MMTF fields as JSON, N, C-alpha, C and O atoms, coordinates in Angstrom:
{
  "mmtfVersion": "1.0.0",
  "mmtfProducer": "UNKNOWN",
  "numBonds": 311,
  "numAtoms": 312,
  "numGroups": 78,
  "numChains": 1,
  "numModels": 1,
  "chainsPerModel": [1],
  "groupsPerChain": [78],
  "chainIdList": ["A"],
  "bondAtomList": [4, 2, 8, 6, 12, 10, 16, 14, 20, 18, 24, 22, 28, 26, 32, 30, 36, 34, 40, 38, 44, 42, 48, 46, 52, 50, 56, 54, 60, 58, 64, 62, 68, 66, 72, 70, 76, 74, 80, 78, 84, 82, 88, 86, 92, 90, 96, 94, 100, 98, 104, 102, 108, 106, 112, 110, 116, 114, 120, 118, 124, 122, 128, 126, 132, 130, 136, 134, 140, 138, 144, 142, 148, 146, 152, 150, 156, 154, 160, 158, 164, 162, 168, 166, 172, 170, 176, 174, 180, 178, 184, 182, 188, 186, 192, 190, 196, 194, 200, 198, 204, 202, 208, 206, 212, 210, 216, 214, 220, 218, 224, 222, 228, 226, 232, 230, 236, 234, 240, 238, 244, 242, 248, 246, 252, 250, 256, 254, 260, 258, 264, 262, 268, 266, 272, 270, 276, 274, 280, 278, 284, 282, 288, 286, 292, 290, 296, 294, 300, 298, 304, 302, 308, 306],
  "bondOrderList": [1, 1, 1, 1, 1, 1, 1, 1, 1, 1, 1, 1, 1, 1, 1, 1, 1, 1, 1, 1, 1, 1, 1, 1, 1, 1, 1, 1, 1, 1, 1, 1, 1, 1, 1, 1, 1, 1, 1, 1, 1, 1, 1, 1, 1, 1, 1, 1, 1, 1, 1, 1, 1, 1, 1, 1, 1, 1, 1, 1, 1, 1, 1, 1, 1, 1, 1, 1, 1, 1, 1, 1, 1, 1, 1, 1, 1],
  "groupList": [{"groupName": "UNK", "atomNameList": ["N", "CA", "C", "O"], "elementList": ["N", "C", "C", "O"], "formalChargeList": [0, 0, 0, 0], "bondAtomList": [1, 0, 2, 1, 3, 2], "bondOrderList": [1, 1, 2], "singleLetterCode": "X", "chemCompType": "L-PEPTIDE LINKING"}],
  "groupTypeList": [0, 0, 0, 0, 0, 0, 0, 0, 0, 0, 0, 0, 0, 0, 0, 0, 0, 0, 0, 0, 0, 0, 0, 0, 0, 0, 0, 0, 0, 0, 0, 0, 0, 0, 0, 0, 0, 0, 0, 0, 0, 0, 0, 0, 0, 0, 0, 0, 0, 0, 0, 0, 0, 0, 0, 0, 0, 0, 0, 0, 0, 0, 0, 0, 0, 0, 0, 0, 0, 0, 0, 0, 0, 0, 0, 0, 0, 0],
  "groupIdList": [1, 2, 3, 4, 5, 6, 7, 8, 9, 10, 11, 12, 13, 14, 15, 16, 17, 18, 19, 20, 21, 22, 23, 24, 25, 26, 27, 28, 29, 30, 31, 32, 33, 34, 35, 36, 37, 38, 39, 40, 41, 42, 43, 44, 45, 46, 47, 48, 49, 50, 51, 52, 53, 54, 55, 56, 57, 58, 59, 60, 61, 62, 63, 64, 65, 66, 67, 68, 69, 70, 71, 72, 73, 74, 75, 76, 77, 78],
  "secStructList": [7, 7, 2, 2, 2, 2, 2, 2, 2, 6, 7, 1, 2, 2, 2, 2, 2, 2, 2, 2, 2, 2, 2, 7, 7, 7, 1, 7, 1, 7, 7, 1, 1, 7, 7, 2, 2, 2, 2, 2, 2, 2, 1, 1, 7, 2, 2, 2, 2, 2, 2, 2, 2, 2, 2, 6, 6, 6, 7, 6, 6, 2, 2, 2, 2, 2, 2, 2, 2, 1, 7, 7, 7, 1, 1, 6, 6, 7],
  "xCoordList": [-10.833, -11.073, -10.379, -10.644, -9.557, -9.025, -9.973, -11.041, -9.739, -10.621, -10.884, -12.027, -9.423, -9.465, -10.74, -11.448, -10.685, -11.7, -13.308, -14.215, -13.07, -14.907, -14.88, -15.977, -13.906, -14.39, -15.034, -15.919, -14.523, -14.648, -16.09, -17.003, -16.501, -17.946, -19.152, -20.165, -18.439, -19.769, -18.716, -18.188, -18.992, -18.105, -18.591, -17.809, -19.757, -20.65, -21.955, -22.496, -22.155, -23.538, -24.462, -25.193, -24.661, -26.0, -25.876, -27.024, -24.948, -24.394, -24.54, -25.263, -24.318, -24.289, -25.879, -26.262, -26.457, -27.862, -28.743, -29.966, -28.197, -29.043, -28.321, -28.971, -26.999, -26.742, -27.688, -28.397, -27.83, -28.629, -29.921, -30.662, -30.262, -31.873, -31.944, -32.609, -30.931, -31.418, -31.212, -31.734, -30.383, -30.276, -31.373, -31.742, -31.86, -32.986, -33.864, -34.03, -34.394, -35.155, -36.564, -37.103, -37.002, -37.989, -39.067, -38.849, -40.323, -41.676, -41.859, -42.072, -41.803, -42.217, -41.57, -40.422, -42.343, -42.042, -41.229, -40.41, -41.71, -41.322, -41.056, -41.677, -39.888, -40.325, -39.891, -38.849, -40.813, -41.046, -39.951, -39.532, -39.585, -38.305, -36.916, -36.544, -36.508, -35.373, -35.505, -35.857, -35.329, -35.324, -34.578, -34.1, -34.626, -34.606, -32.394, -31.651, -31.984, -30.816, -29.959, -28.757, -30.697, -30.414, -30.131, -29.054, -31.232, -31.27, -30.047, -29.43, -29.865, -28.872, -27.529, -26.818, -27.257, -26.021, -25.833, -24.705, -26.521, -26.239, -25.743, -24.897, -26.453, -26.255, -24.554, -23.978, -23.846, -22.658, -21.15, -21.09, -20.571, -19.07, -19.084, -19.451, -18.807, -19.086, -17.928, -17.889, -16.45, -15.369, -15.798, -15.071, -16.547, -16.636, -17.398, -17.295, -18.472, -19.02, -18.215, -18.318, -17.703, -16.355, -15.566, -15.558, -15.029, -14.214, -14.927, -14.505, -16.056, -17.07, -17.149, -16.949, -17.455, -17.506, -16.545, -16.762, -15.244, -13.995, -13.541, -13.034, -13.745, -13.553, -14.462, -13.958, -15.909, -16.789, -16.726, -17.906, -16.019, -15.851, -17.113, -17.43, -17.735, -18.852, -20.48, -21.569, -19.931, -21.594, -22.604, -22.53, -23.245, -24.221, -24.97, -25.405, -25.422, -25.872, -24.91, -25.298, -23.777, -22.43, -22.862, -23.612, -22.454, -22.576, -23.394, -23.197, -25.072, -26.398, -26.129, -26.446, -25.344, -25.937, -24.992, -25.275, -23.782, -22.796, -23.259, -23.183, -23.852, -25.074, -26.114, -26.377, -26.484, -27.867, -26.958, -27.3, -26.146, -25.442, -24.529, -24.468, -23.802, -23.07, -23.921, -25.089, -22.748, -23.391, -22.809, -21.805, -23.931, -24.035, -24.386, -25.405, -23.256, -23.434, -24.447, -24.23, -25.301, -26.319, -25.706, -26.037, -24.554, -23.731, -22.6, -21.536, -22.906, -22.43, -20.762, -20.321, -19.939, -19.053, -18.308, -17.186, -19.038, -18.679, -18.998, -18.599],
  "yCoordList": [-25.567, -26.359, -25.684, -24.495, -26.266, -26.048, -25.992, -26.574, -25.174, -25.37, -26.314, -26.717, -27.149, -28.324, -29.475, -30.151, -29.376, -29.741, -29.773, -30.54, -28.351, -27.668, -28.132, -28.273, -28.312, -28.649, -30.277, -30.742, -30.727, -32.491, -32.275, -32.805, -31.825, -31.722, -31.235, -31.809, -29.898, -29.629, -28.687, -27.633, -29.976, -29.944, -28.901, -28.021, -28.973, -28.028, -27.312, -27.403, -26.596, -25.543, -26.365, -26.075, -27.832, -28.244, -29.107, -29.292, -30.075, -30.519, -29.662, -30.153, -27.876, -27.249, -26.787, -26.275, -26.909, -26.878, -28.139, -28.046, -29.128, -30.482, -30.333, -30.543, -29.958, -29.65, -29.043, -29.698, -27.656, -26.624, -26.678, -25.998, -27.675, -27.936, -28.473, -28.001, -30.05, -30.856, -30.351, -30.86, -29.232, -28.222, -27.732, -27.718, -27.252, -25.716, -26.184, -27.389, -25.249, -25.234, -24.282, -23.593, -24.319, -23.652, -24.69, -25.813, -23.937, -24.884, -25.88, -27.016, -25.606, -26.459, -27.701, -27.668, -29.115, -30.005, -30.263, -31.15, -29.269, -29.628, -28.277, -27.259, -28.42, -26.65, -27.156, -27.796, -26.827, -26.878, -26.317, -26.887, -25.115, -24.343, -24.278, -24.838, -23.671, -22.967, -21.639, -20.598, -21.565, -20.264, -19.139, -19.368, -17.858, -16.865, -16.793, -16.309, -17.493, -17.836, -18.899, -18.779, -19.843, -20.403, -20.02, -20.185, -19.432, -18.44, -17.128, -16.655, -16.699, -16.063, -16.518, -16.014, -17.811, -18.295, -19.021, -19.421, -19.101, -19.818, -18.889, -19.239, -17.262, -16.223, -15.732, -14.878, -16.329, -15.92, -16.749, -17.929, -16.251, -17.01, -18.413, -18.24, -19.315, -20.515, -20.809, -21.38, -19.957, -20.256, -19.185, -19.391, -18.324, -17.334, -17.661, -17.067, -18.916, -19.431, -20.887, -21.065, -21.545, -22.657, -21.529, -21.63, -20.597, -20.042, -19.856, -20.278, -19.239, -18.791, -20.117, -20.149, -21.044, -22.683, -23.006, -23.449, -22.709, -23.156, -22.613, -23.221, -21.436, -19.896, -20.624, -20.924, -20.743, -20.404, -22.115, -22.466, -23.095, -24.38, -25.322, -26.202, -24.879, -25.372, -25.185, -25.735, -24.091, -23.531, -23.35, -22.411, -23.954, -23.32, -22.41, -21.861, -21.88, -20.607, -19.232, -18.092, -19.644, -18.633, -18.616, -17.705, -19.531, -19.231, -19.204, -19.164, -19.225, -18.764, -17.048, -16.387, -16.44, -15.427, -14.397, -13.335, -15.18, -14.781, -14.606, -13.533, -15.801, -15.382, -14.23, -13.518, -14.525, -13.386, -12.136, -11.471, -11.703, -10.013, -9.49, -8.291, -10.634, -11.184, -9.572, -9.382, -8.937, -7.987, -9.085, -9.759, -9.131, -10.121, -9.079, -8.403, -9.169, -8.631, -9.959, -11.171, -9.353, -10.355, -11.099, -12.238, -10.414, -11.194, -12.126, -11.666, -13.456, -14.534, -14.528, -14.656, -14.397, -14.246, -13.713, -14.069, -12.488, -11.246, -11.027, -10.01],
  "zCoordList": [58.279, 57.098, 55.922, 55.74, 55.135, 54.126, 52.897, 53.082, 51.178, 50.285, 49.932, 49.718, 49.723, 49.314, 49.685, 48.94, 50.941, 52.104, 52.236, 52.557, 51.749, 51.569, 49.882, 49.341, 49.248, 47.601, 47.654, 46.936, 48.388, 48.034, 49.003, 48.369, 50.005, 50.968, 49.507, 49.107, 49.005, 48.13, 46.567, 46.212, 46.215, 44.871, 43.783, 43.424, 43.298, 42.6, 43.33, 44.432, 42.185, 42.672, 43.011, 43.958, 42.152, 42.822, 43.607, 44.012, 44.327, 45.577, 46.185, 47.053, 46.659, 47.632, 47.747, 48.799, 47.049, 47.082, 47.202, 47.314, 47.181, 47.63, 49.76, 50.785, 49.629, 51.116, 51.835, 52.599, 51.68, 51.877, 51.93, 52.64, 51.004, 51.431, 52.567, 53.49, 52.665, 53.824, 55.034, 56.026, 55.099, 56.289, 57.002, 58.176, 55.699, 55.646, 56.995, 57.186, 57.879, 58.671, 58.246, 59.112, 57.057, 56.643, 57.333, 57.787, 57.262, 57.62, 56.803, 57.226, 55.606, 54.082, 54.4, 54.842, 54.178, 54.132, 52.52, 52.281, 51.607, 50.445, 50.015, 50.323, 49.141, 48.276, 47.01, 46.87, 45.94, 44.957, 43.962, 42.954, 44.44, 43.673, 44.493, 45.525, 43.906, 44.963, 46.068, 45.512, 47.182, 47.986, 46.97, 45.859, 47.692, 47.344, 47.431, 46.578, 48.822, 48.812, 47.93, 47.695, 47.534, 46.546, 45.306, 44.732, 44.825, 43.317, 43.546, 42.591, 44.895, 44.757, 44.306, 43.437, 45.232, 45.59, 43.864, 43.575, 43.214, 41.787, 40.758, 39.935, 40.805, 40.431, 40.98, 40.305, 42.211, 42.535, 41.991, 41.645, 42.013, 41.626, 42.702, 43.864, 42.393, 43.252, 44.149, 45.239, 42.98, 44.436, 45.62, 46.591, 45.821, 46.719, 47.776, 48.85, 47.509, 48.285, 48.938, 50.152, 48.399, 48.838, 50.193, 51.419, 49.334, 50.639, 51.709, 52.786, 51.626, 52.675, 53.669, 54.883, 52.902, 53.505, 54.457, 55.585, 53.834, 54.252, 55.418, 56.361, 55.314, 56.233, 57.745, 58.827, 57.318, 58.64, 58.554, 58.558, 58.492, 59.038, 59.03, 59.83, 57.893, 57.296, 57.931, 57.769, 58.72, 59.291, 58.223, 57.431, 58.201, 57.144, 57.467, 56.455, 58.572, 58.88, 58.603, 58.345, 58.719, 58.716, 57.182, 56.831, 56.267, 54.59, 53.849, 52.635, 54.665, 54.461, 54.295, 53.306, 55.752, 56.032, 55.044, 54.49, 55.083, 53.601, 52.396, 51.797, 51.879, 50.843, 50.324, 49.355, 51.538, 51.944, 51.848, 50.871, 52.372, 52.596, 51.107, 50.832, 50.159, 49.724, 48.119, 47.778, 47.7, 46.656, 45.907, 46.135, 44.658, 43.422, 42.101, 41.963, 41.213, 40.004, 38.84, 38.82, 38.17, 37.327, 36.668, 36.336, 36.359, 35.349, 35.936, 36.35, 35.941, 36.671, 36.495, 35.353, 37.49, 37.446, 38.04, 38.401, 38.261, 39.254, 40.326, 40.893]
}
């Protein structure tokens, strides 16, 4: 999958998080906030997560676990 590719699937931060929910295999029928991966992945540079996308051919477990491992400076950007 090309970026181009993974950009038009999940264009912004909160498209990739309305994705990600309907994924989620949590118990919760509902969650009220965002997961702990979520709040990360918003806190990260957003092209870094596109590539991740693009890269692992849109696994979302692959760019969950990218997330999750993924060092995040507070200051959005970095």
């Amino acid at each position: 999958m090309t970026i181009e590719e993974a950009r038009n699937e999940i264009p912004n931060i909160n498209d990739f998080c309305k994705c990600a929910c309907s994924v989620c295999t949590a118990n919760d029928w509902h969650c009220p906030t965002d997961c702990e991966t979520l709040e990360k992945a918003r806190r990260m540079d957003f092209d870094r997560i596109v590539r991740s996308y693009a890269k692992n051919e849109g696994s979302w477990s692959k760019v969950f676990r990218f997330i999750n491992r993924a060092n995040v400076d507070y200051e959005k950007g970095r």
